[in-house]
mmCIF file of C-alpha atoms in Angstrom:
data_model
loop_
_atom_site.group_PDB
_atom_site.id
_atom_site.type_symbol
_atom_site.label_atom_id
_atom_site.label_comp_id
_atom_site.label_asym_id
_atom_site.label_seq_id
_atom_site.Cartn_x
_atom_site.Cartn_y
_atom_site.Cartn_z
ATOM 1 C CA ASP A 274 -7.464 -19.684 -2.903
ATOM 2 C CA GLY A 275 -8.457 -15.985 -2.792
ATOM 3 C CA ILE A 276 -7.256 -12.639 -3.708
ATOM 4 C CA TYR A 277 -4.074 -12.524 -1.622
ATOM 5 C CA ASP A 278 -3.029 -15.974 -2.800
ATOM 6 C CA ALA A 279 -3.281 -14.876 -6.434
ATOM 7 C CA MET A 280 -1.421 -11.721 -5.694
ATOM 8 C CA ASN A 281 1.420 -13.777 -4.041
ATOM 9 C CA ARG A 282 1.528 -16.362 -7.103
ATOM 10 C CA ALA A 283 1.845 -13.260 -9.375
ATOM 11 C CA VAL A 284 4.565 -11.804 -7.414
ATOM 12 C CA LYS A 285 6.519 -15.107 -7.544
ATOM 13 C CA ARG A 286 6.045 -15.390 -11.136
ATOM 14 C CA ALA A 287 7.338 -11.648 -11.648
ATOM 15 C CA TYR A 288 10.012 -12.106 -9.224
ATOM 16 C CA ALA A 289 11.363 -15.283 -11.074
ATOM 17 C CA MET A 290 11.579 -12.979 -14.309
ATOM 18 C CA GLU A 291 13.012 -9.757 -13.002
ATOM 19 C CA GLU A 292 14.151 -9.480 -9.170
ATOM 20 C CA THR A 293 14.844 -5.764 -9.223
ATOM 21 C CA ALA A 294 11.594 -4.584 -10.732
ATOM 22 C CA TYR A 295 8.623 -3.065 -8.800
ATOM 23 C CA CYS A 296 4.881 -3.988 -8.831
ATOM 24 C CA ILE A 297 1.540 -2.470 -8.413
ATOM 25 C CA PHE A 298 -1.812 -4.338 -8.234
ATOM 26 C CA LEU A 299 -4.899 -2.795 -9.545
ATOM 27 C CA ASN A 300 -8.245 -4.875 -8.941
ATOM 28 C CA CYS A 301 -10.911 -5.243 -11.312
ATOM 29 C CA GLY A 302 -12.400 -1.864 -12.036
ATOM 30 C CA ASP A 303 -9.532 0.168 -10.876
ATOM 31 C CA LEU A 304 -7.460 2.285 -13.473
ATOM 32 C CA PHE A 305 -4.459 4.256 -13.551
ATOM 33 C CA TYR A 306 -5.266 7.871 -13.156
ATOM 34 C CA ASN A 307 -4.098 8.884 -16.806
ATOM 35 C CA GLU A 308 -2.405 7.462 -19.768
ATOM 36 C CA ASP A 309 0.936 8.924 -18.558
ATOM 37 C CA VAL A 310 1.013 7.442 -14.920
ATOM 38 C CA LEU A 311 3.611 4.633 -15.607
ATOM 39 C CA LYS A 312 5.864 7.045 -17.383
ATOM 40 C CA ASP A 313 5.541 9.706 -14.531
ATOM 41 C CA LEU A 314 6.108 7.242 -11.957
ATOM 42 C CA ALA A 315 9.249 6.163 -13.614
ATOM 43 C CA ASP A 316 10.588 9.633 -13.606
ATOM 44 C CA LYS A 317 9.811 10.296 -10.030
ATOM 45 C CA MET A 318 11.053 6.911 -8.849
ATOM 46 C CA ALA A 319 14.083 7.828 -10.668
ATOM 47 C CA LYS A 320 14.617 11.316 -9.169
ATOM 48 C CA SER A 321 13.923 9.681 -5.866
ATOM 49 C CA SER A 322 16.541 7.158 -6.395
ATOM 50 C CA ASN A 323 18.805 8.715 -8.624
ATOM 51 C CA GLU A 324 18.986 5.718 -11.234
ATOM 52 C CA ALA A 325 16.517 3.978 -13.047
ATOM 53 C CA ASN A 326 16.354 1.792 -15.990
ATOM 54 C CA GLU A 327 13.591 0.236 -18.071
ATOM 55 C CA ASP A 328 14.593 -3.008 -19.964
ATOM 56 C CA MET A 329 13.238 -4.210 -23.111
ATOM 57 C CA ARG A 330 10.591 -6.309 -21.500
ATOM 58 C CA GLY A 331 9.124 -2.942 -19.883
ATOM 59 C CA TYR A 332 10.112 -3.670 -16.358
ATOM 60 C CA LEU A 333 10.678 -0.688 -14.331
ATOM 61 C CA THR A 334 13.831 -1.128 -12.236
ATOM 62 C CA VAL A 335 15.571 1.315 -9.873
ATOM 63 C CA LYS A 336 18.998 0.476 -9.099
ATOM 64 C CA SER A 337 20.804 1.073 -6.074
ATOM 65 C CA SER A 338 17.718 2.197 -4.299
ATOM 66 C CA GLY A 339 16.808 1.327 -0.982
ATOM 67 C CA VAL A 340 13.282 2.357 -1.160
ATOM 68 C CA GLY A 341 10.941 -0.508 -0.655
ATOM 69 C CA ILE A 342 7.678 1.023 -1.556
ATOM 70 C CA PHE A 343 6.577 4.251 -3.305
ATOM 71 C CA TYR A 344 3.219 5.720 -3.199
ATOM 72 C CA GLY A 345 0.751 8.344 -4.150
ATOM 73 C CA ASP A 346 -2.709 9.809 -3.974
ATOM 74 C CA THR A 347 -5.915 8.053 -5.403
ATOM 75 C CA PHE A 348 -8.860 9.433 -7.387
ATOM 76 C CA TYR A 349 -12.217 8.372 -6.569
ATOM 77 C CA PRO A 350 -14.470 8.805 -9.450
ATOM 78 C CA GLU A 351 -17.662 8.345 -7.517
ATOM 79 C CA THR A 352 -16.896 11.378 -5.633
ATOM 80 C CA GLY A 353 -14.772 13.009 -8.189
ATOM 81 C CA GLN A 354 -12.071 13.983 -5.528
ATOM 82 C CA VAL A 355 -8.663 13.099 -4.899
ATOM 83 C CA ASP A 356 -7.730 11.338 -1.622
ATOM 84 C CA PHE A 357 -4.258 12.918 -0.446
ATOM 85 C CA ALA A 358 -2.289 10.086 1.196
ATOM 86 C CA PHE A 359 -0.141 11.259 4.247
ATOM 87 C CA ALA A 360 3.330 12.678 3.276
ATOM 88 C CA LYS A 361 4.978 10.595 6.008
ATOM 89 C CA MET A 362 4.100 7.020 7.145
ATOM 90 C CA ASN A 363 4.443 7.663 10.750
ATOM 91 C CA ASP A 364 2.571 5.643 13.453
ATOM 92 C CA PHE A 365 -0.552 7.763 13.166
ATOM 93 C CA ALA A 366 -0.499 7.457 9.555
ATOM 94 C CA CYS A 367 -0.410 3.711 9.784
ATOM 95 C CA TYR A 368 -3.308 3.624 12.490
ATOM 96 C CA ARG A 369 -5.244 5.888 10.753
ATOM 97 C CA ARG A 370 -5.370 5.708 6.965
ATOM 98 C CA LEU A 371 -2.672 3.935 4.602
ATOM 99 C CA PRO A 372 -2.785 4.743 0.851
ATOM 100 C CA CYS A 373 -4.763 2.213 -1.047
ATOM 101 C CA HIS A 374 -2.774 -0.755 -2.428
ATOM 102 C CA GLN A 375 -3.672 0.299 -5.829
ATOM 103 C CA SER A 376 -1.656 3.743 -5.178
ATOM 104 C CA CYS A 377 1.339 1.904 -3.869
ATOM 105 C CA VAL A 378 4.340 0.400 -5.952
ATOM 106 C CA TYR A 379 6.523 -2.161 -4.126
ATOM 107 C CA LYS A 380 9.678 -3.579 -4.819
ATOM 108 C CA LEU A 381 9.346 -7.320 -5.991
ATOM 109 C CA SER A 382 12.196 -8.726 -3.900
ATOM 110 C CA LEU A 383 10.333 -7.290 -0.703
ATOM 111 C CA MET A 384 6.794 -8.822 -2.069
ATOM 112 C CA ALA A 385 8.611 -12.138 -2.755
ATOM 113 C CA LYS A 386 10.453 -12.258 0.792
ATOM 114 C CA GLU A 387 7.286 -11.222 2.517
ATOM 115 C CA PRO A 388 4.021 -12.339 0.635
ATOM 116 C CA TYR A 389 0.634 -11.420 1.926
ATOM 117 C CA ASP A 390 -0.488 -13.356 4.800
ATOM 118 C CA THR A 391 -3.574 -15.138 3.367
ATOM 119 C CA SER A 392 -5.142 -15.598 6.826
ATOM 120 C CA TYR A 393 -6.282 -12.273 6.777
ATOM 121 C CA THR A 394 -8.774 -12.321 3.908
ATOM 122 C CA VAL A 395 -9.777 -8.540 3.842
ATOM 123 C CA ARG A 396 -6.775 -6.907 5.103
ATOM 124 C CA ALA A 397 -3.615 -8.770 3.961
ATOM 125 C CA ASP A 398 -2.557 -5.736 2.088
ATOM 126 C CA TYR A 399 -2.697 -3.454 5.349
ATOM 127 C CA GLU A 400 -0.880 -6.055 7.251
ATOM 128 C CA GLN A 401 1.758 -6.501 4.693
ATOM 129 C CA PHE A 402 2.555 -2.580 4.540
ATOM 130 C CA LEU A 403 2.776 -2.483 8.251
ATOM 131 C CA ARG A 404 4.927 -5.690 8.300
ATOM 132 C CA LEU A 405 7.281 -4.300 5.487
ATOM 133 C CA LYS A 406 7.303 -0.904 7.596
ATOM 134 C CA TYR A 407 7.954 -2.477 11.107
ATOM 135 C CA LYS A 408 9.503 -5.848 10.805
ATOM 136 C CA GLU A 409 11.647 -5.286 7.403
ATOM 137 C CA GLY A 410 12.229 -1.477 7.821
ATOM 138 C CA ALA A 411 11.179 -0.759 4.527
ATOM 139 C CA ILE A 412 12.018 2.690 3.207
ATOM 140 C CA ILE A 413 8.700 4.065 2.243
ATOM 141 C CA ARG A 414 8.589 7.424 0.133
ATOM 142 C CA LYS A 415 5.752 9.470 -0.945
ATOM 143 C CA LEU A 416 5.390 10.620 -4.819
ATOM 144 C CA ASN A 417 3.501 13.668 -5.422
ATOM 145 C CA MET A 418 1.147 12.218 -8.048
ATOM 146 C CA VAL A 419 -2.216 10.851 -8.402
ATOM 147 C CA ILE A 420 -1.625 7.080 -9.414
ATOM 148 C CA ALA A 421 -4.715 5.316 -9.329
ATOM 149 C CA SER A 422 -8.464 5.707 -10.005
ATOM 150 C CA TYR A 423 -10.045 3.443 -7.367
ATOM 151 C CA GLU A 424 -13.552 2.096 -8.079
ATOM 152 C CA GLY A 425 -14.372 1.302 -4.769
ATOM 153 C CA GLY A 426 -17.319 -0.722 -3.462
ATOM 154 C CA GLY A 427 -15.177 -3.978 -3.823
ATOM 155 C CA PHE A 428 -14.457 -6.962 -1.489
ATOM 156 C CA SER A 429 -13.470 -5.001 1.773
ATOM 157 C CA HIS A 430 -16.804 -3.053 1.339
ATOM 158 C CA MET A 431 -18.675 -6.210 1.117
ATOM 159 C CA HIS A 432 -17.167 -7.511 4.459
ATOM 160 C CA LYS A 433 -16.810 -4.483 6.637
ATOM 161 C CA ASP A 434 -17.301 -6.340 9.901
ATOM 162 C CA VAL A 435 -14.355 -8.699 8.885
ATOM 163 C CA SER A 436 -12.197 -5.760 7.502
ATOM 164 C CA GLU A 437 -12.539 -3.897 10.861
ATOM 165 C CA LYS A 438 -11.937 -6.950 13.193
ATOM 166 C CA GLU A 439 -8.681 -7.636 11.018
ATOM 167 C CA ARG A 440 -7.914 -4.012 11.137
ATOM 168 C CA LYS A 441 -7.752 -4.004 15.143
ATOM 169 C CA GLN A 442 -5.806 -7.302 15.283
ATOM 170 C CA ILE A 443 -3.325 -5.796 12.514
ATOM 171 C CA ILE A 444 -2.920 -2.691 14.583
ATOM 172 C CA ARG A 445 -2.372 -4.557 18.000
ATOM 173 C CA LYS A 446 0.196 -6.595 16.181
ATOM 174 C CA TYR A 447 2.421 -3.310 14.858
ATOM 175 C CA LEU A 448 1.694 -0.652 17.239
ATOM 176 C CA PRO A 449 2.055 -0.444 21.088
ATOM 177 C CA GLY A 450 -0.888 -0.146 23.031
ATOM 178 C CA PHE A 451 -0.562 3.055 24.630
ATOM 179 C CA LYS A 452 -0.368 4.774 20.911
ATOM 180 C CA ILE A 453 -3.588 2.873 20.126
ATOM 181 C CA TRP A 454 -5.279 4.226 23.025
ATOM 182 C CA ILE A 455 -4.046 7.734 22.379
ATOM 183 C CA TYR A 456 -5.170 7.731 18.625
ATOM 184 C CA ASP A 457 -8.683 5.938 19.651
ATOM 185 C CA LEU A 458 -9.298 8.863 22.217
ATOM 186 C CA TYR A 459 -8.225 11.394 19.541
ATOM 187 C CA ARG A 460 -10.620 9.916 17.016
ATOM 188 C CA LEU A 461 -13.265 9.954 19.436
ATOM 189 C CA VAL A 462 -12.691 13.504 20.668
ATOM 190 C CA SER A 463 -12.348 14.735 17.327
ATOM 191 C CA LEU A 464 -15.454 12.865 15.947
ATOM 192 C CA GLN A 465 -14.034 11.071 13.301
ATOM 193 C CA PRO A 466 -15.259 7.613 12.296
#
């Protein structure tokens, strides 16, 4: 029943096998930035969390970690540039620009508890990130590395009107109106799209 339903089903299956693991979703055409990304992720997550293990099946588990979401930067092959994610996920970052989900690594237990809301057809990943931050109080930590090579031009680009409509609904759901007003004004004054 759509992209996010498929992702929810994948989480449910993976969670049944390994509750303490983390997961990441790459879409068709997206790649890890290089062949060492998973190893580098494991190392950086371990340093960030102080204790990590990889079991025989290859699941990365970070024990005794309160970190719910790790994220990094994203490479865009079309432009040859890296999009550097905000260092902190404060209200402005959540309003303006989250890291793309291909560069986010989620704790499976959080994903299983709070699956994607499939009523959002284009921006369910955005809604879930904000829900995990604001409702669940997930600890979110940036890793200084490029995680994904994002092809772009996918489903959200084909449905830009729906994407923007959903974005506005989601922001109103999680951010206070006065902050949205201030951020909208800042965007207009600074001539940002």
